[in-house]
XYZ file of N, CA and C in Angstrom:
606
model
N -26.112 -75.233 -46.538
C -25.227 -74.365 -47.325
C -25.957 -73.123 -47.815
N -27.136 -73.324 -48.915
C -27.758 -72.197 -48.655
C -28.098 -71.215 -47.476
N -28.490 -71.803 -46.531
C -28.860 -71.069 -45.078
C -27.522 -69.482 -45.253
N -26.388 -70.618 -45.152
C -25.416 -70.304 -44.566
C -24.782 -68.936 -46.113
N -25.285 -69.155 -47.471
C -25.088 -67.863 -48.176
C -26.199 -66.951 -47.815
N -27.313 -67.007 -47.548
C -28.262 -66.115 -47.223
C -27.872 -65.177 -45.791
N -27.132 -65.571 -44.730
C -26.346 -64.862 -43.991
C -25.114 -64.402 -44.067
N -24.423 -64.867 -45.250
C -23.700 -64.018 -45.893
C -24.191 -62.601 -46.411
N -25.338 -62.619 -46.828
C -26.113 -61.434 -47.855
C -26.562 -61.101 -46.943
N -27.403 -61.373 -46.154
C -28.016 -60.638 -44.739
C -27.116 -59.559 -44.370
N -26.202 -60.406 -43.474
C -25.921 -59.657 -42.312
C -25.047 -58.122 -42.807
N -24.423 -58.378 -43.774
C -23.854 -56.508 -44.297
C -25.022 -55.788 -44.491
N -26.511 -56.155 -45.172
C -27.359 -55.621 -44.750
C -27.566 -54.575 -43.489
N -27.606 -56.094 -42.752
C -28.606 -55.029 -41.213
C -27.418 -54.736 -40.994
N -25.971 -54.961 -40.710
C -24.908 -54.093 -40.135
C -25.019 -52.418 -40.494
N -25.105 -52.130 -42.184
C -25.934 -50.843 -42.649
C -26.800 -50.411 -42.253
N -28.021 -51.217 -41.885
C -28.956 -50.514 -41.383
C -28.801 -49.734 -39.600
N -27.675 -50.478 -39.148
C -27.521 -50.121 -37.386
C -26.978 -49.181 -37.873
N -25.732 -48.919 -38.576
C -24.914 -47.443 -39.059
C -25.968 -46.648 -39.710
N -26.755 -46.521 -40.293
C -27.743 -45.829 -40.614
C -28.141 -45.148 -39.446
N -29.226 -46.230 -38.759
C -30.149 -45.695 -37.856
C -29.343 -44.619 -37.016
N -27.578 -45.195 -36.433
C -26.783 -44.423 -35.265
C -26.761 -43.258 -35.970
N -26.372 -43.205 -37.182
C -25.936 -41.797 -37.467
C -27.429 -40.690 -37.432
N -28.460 -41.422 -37.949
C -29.605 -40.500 -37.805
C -30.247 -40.336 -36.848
N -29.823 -40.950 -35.601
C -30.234 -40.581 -34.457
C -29.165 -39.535 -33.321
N -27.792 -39.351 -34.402
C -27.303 -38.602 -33.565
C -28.273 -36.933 -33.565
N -27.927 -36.673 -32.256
C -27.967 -34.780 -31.842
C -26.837 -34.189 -33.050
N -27.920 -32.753 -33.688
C -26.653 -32.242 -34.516
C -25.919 -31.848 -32.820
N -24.736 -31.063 -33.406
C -24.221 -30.332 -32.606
C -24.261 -29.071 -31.678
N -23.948 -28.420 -31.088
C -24.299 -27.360 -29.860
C -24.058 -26.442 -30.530
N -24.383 -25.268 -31.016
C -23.797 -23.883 -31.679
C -24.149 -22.975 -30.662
N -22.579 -22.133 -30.575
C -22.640 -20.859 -29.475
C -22.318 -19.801 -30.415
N -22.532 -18.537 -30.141
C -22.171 -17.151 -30.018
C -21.806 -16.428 -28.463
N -21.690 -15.292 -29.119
C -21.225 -14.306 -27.864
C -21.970 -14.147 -26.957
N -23.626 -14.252 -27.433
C -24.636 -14.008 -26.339
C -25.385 -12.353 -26.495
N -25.826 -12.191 -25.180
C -26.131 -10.270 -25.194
C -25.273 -9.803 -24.951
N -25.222 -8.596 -24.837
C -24.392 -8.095 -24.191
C -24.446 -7.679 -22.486
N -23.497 -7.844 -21.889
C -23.775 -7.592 -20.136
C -23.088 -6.860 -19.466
N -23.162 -5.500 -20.593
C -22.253 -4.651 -19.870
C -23.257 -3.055 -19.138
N -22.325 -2.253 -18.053
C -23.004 -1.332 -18.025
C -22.204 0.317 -18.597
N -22.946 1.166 -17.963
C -22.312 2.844 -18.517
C -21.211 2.937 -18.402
N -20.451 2.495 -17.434
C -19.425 2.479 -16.976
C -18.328 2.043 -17.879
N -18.414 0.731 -18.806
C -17.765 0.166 -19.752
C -17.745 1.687 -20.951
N -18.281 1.861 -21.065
C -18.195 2.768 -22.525
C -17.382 3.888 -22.142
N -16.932 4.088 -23.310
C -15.961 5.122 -23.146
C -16.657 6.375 -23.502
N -16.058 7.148 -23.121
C -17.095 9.135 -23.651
C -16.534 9.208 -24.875
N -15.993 8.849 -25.490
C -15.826 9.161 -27.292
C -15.215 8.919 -27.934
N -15.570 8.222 -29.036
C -14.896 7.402 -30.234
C -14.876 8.031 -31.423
N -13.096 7.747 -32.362
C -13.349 8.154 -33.112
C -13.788 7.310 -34.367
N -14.059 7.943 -35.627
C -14.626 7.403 -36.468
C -13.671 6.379 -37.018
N -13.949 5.089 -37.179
C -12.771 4.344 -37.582
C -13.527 3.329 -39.219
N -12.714 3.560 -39.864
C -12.636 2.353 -40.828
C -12.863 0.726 -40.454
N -13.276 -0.212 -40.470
C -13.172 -1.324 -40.104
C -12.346 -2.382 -40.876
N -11.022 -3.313 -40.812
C -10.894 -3.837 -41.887
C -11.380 -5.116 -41.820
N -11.020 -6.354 -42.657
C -11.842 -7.629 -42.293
C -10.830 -8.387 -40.936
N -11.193 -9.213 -40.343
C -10.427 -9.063 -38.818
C -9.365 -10.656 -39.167
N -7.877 -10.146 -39.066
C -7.241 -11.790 -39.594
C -7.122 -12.302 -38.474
N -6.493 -13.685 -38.617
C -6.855 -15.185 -37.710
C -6.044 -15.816 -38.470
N -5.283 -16.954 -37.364
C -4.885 -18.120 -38.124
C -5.423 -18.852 -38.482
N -5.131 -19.390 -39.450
C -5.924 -20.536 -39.951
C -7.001 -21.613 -39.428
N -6.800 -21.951 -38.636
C -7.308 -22.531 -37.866
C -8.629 -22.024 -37.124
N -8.247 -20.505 -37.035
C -9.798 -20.476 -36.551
C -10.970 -19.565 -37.799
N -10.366 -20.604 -38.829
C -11.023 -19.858 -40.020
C -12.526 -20.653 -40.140
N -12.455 -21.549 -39.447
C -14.065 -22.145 -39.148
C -14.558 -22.236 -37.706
N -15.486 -22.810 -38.138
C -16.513 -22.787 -36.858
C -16.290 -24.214 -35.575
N -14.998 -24.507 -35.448
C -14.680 -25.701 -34.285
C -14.241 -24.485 -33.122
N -14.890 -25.549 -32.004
C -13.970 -24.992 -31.199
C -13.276 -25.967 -30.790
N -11.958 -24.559 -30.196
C -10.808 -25.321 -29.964
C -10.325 -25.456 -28.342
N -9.246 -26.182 -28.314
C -8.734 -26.333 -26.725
C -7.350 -27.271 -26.686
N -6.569 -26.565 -25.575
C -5.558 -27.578 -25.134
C -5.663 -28.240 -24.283
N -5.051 -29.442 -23.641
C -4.748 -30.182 -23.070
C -3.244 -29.800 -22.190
N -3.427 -28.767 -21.299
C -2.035 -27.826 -21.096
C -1.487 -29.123 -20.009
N -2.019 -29.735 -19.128
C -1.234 -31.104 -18.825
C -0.889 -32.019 -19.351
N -1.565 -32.077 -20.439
C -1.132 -33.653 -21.456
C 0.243 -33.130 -22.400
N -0.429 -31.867 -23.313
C 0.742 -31.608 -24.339
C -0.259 -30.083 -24.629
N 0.688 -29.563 -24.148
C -0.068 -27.823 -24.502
C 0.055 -27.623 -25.903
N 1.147 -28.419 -26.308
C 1.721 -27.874 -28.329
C 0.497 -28.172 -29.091
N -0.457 -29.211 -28.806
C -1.755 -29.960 -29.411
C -2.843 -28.968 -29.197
N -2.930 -28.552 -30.399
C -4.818 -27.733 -30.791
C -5.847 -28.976 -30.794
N -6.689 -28.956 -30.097
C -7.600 -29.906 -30.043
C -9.078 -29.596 -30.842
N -10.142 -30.057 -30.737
C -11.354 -29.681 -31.448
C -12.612 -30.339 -30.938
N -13.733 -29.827 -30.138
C -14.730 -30.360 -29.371
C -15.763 -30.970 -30.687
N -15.881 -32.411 -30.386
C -16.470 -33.357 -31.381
C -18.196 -32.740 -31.579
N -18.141 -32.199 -30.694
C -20.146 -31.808 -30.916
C -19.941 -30.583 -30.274
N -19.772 -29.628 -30.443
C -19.880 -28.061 -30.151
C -19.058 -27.523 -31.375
N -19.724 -26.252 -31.361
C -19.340 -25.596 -32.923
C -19.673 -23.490 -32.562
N -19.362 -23.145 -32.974
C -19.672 -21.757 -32.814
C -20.515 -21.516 -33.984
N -21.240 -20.419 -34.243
C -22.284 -20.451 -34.910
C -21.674 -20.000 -36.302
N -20.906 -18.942 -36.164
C -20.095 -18.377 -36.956
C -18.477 -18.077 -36.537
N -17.780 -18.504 -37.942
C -15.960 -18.436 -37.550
C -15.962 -17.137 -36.377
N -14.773 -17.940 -35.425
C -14.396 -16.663 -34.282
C -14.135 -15.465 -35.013
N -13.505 -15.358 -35.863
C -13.302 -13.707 -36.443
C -14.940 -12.953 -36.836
N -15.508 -13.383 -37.091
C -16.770 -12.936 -37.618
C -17.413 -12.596 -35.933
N -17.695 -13.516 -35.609
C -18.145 -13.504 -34.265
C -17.583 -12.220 -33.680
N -16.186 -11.975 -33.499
C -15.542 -11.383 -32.952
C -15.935 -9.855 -33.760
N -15.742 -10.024 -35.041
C -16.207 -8.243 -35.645
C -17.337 -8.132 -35.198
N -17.975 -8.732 -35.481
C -19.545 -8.456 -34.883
C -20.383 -7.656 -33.471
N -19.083 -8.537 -32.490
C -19.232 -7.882 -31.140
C -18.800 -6.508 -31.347
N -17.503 -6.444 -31.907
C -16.618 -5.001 -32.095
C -17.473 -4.180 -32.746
N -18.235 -3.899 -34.067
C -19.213 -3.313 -34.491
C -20.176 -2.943 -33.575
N -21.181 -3.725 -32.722
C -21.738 -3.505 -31.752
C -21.997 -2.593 -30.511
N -20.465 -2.963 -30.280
C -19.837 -2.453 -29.382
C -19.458 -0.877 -29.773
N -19.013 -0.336 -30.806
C -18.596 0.801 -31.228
C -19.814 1.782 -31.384
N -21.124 1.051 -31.898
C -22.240 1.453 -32.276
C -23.032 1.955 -30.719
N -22.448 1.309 -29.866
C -23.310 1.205 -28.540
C -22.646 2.829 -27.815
N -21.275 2.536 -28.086
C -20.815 4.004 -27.522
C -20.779 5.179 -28.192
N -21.617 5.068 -29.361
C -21.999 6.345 -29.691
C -20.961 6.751 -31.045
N -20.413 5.541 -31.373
C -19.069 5.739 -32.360
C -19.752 5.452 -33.919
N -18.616 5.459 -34.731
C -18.915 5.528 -35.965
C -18.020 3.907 -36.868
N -18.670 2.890 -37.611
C -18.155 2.541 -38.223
C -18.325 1.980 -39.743
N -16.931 2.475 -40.534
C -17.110 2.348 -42.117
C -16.335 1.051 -42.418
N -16.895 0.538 -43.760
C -16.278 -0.268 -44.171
C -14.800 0.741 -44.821
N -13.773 -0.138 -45.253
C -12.822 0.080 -46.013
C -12.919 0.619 -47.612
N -13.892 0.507 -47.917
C -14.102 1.065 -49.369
C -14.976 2.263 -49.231
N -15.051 2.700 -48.234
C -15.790 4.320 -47.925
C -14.438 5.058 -47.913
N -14.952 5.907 -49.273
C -13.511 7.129 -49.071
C -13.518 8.056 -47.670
N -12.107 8.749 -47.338
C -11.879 9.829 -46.408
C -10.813 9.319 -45.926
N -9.862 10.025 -46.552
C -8.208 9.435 -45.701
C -8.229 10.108 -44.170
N -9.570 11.223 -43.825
C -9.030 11.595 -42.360
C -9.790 10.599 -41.232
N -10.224 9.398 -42.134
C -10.859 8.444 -41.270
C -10.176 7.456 -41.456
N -9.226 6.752 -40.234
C -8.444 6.019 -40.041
C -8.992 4.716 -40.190
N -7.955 3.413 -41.044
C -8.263 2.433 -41.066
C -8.030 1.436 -39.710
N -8.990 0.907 -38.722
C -8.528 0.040 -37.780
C -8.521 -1.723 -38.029
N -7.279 -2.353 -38.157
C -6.836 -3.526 -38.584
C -6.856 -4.342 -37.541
N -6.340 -5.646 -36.828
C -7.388 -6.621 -35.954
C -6.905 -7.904 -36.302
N -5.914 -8.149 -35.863
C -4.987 -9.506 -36.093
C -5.342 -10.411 -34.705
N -6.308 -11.339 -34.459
C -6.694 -11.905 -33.374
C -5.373 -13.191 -33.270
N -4.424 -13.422 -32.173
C -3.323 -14.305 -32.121
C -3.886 -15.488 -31.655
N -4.848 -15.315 -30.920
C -5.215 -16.537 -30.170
C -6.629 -16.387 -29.650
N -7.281 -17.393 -29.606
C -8.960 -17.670 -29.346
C -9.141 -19.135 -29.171
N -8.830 -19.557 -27.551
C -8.888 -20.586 -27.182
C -9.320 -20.593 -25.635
N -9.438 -22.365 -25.796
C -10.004 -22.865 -24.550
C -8.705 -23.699 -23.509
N -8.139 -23.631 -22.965
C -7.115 -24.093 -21.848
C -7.407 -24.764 -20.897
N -7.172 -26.130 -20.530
C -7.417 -26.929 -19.512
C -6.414 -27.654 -18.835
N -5.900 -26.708 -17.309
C -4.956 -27.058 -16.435
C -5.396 -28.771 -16.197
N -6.636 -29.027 -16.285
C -6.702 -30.341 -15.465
C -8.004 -30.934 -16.311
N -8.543 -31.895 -15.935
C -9.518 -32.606 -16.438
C -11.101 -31.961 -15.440
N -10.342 -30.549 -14.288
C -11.845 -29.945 -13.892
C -11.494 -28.741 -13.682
N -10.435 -28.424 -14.473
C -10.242 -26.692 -14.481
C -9.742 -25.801 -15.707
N -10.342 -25.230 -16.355
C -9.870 -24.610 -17.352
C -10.048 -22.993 -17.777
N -9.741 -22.609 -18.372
C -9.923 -20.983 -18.683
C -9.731 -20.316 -20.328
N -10.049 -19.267 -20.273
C -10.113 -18.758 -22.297
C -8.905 -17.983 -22.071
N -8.323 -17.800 -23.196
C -7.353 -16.768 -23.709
C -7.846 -16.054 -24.849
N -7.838 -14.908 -24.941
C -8.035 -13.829 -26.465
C -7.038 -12.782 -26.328
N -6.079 -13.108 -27.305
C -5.078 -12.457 -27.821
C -5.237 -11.532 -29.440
N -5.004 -10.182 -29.384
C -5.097 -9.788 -30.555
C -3.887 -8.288 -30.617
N -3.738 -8.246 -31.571
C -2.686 -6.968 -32.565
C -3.940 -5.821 -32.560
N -3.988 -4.857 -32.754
C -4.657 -3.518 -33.242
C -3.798 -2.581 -33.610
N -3.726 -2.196 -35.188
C -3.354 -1.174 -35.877
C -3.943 -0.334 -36.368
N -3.723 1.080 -35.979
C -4.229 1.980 -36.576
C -3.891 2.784 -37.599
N -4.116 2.749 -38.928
C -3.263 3.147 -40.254
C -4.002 4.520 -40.899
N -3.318 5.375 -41.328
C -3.575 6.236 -42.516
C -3.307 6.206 -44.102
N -3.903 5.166 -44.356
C -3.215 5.190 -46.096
C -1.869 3.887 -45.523
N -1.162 4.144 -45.746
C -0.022 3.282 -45.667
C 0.845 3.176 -44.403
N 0.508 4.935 -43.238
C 1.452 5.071 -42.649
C 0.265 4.459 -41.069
N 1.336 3.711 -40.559
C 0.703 3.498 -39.118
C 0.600 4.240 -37.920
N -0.597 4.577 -37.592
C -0.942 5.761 -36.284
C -0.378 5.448 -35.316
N -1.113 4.153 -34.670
C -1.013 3.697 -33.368
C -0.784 2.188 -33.410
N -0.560 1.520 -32.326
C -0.151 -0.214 -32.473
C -0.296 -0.278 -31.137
N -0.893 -1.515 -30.904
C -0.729 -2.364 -29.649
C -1.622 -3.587 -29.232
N -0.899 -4.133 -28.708
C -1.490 -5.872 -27.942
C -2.431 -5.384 -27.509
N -3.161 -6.802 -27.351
C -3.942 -6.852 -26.049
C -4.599 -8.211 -25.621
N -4.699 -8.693 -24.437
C -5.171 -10.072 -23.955
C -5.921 -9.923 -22.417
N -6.857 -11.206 -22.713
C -7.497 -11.132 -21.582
C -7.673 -12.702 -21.330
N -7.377 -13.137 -20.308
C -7.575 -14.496 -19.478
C -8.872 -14.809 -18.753
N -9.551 -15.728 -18.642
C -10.618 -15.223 -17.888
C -11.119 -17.208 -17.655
N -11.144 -17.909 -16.180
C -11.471 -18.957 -15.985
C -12.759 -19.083 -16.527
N -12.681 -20.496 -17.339
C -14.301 -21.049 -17.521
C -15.342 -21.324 -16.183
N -16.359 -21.070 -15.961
C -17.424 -21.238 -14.771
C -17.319 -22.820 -15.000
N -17.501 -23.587 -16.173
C -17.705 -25.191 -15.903
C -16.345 -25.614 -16.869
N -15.855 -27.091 -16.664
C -14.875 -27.377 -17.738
C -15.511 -27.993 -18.293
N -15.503 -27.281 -19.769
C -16.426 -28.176 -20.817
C -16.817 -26.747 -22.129
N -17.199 -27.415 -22.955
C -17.456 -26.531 -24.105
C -18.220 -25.143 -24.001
N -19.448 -25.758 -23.176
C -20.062 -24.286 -23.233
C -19.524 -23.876 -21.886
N -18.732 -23.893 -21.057
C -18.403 -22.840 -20.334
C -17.096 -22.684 -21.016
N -16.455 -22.993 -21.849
C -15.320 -22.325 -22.949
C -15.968 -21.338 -23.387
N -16.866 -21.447 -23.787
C -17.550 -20.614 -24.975
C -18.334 -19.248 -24.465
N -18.800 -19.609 -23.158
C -18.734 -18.134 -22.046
C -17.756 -17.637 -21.606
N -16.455 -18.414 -21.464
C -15.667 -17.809 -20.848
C -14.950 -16.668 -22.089
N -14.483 -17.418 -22.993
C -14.607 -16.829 -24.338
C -14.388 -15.655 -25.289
N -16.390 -15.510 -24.817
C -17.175 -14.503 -25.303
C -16.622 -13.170 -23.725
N -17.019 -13.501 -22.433
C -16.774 -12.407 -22.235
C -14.961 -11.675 -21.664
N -14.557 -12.340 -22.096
C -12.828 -12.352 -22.467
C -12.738 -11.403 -23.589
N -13.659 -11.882 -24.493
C -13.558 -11.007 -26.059
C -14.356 -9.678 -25.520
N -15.176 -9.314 -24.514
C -16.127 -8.202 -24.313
C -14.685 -7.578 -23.711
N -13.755 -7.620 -22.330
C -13.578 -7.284 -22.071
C -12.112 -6.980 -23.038
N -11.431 -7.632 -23.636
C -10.676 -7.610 -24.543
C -11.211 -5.984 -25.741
N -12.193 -6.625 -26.317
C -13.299 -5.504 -26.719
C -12.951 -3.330 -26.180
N -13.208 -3.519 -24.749
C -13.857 -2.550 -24.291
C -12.198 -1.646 -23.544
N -11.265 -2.499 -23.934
C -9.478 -2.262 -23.331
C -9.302 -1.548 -25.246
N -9.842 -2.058 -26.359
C -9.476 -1.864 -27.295
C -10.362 -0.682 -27.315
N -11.778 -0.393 -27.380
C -12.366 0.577 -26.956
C -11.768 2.025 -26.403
N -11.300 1.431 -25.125
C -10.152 2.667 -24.575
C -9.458 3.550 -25.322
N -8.738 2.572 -25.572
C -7.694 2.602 -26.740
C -7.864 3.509 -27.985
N -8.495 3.228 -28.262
C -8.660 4.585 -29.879
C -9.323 5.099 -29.246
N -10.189 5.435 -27.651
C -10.777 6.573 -27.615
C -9.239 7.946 -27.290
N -8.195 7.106 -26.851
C -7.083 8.170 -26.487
C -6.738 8.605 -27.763
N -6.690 8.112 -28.872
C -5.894 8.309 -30.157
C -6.493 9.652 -30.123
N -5.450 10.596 -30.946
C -5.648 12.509 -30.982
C -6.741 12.249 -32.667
N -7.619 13.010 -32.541
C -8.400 13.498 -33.452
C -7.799 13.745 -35.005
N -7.881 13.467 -36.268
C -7.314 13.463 -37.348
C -8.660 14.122 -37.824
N -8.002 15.283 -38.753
C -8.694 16.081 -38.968
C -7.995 16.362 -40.781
């Protein structure tokens, strides 16, 4: 009888200690970014104007650092979330970051929103979608969907979509996460275009 309470008290013991050990032997998780950049002369546009930057909105959802994906054969309506891959920083951040970069690279100018000059237009940045898509269990591809407004004070300059599709090289997280990033470059460099046509405000 004793024996038999002493393996009572035991065994929740070592059961703790196996949940212990598993969890401290897991791998943290994979963290991606955008990468370098891999573009050439050709991408840049001959001239940008000076733009305001505002902070870049997102749904909810991609207000942290998961990445995401559907299951477009199982149930496309289902946002999913890769159990061990993570982006380094929320897609919107990620995403200004490149855009800053990117503006800086072509020779452009960018202010925050609390720098006075109403003849320097505020550019706004509503990203719709920043995901991973999987036709099948060995084929998948990114979507980046975003709004761009261009405002003066209250009144709006210019407006327009923009999206770019672009197949993952592997199905799986980090080729989501390349496919992604250069979805968002080229997404990027269409938006680029774009206010380089806008007429000069003076």
């Amino acid at each position: 009888m004793n024996q038999l309470k002493k393996m009572f008290v035991v065994l929740p013991i070592v059961l703790a200690a196996i949940l212990l050990t598993g969890c401290a032997s897991s791998p943290p998780p994979a963290q991606y970014d955008f990468g370098p950049l891999r573009l050439s002369a050709a991408d840049r546009p001959a001239k940008l104007p000076a733009v305001r930057l505002a902070d870049i909105d997102a749904p909810a959802w991609l207000e942290g650092r998961a990445m995401h994906y559907r299951l477009s054969y199982a149930n496309e309506q289902q946002v999913l979330q890769f159990a061990h891959n993570r982006w380094q920083m929320p897609p919107p951040q990620l995403f200004s970051q490149r855009l800053k970069m990117r503006i800086a690279e072509a020779g452009g100018m960018v202010l925050s929103t609390a720098d006075s000059g109403q003849s320097v237009p505020v550019l706004r940045i509503e990203i719709t979608d920043f995901i991973q898509v999987f036709d099948s269990e060995s084929r998948s591809w990114s979507r980046v969907t975003m709004r761009a407004s261009l405002f003066n004070g209250r009144t709006i300059l210019a407006q327009k979509n923009f999206s770019r599709d672009l197949p993952a090289p592997v199905p799986d997280a980090a080729g989501g996460a390349r496919a992604l990033a250069d979805a968002s470059d080229l997404a990027i460099g269409d938006l680029l275009l774009w206010l380089a046509e806008q007429p000069e405000r003076k």
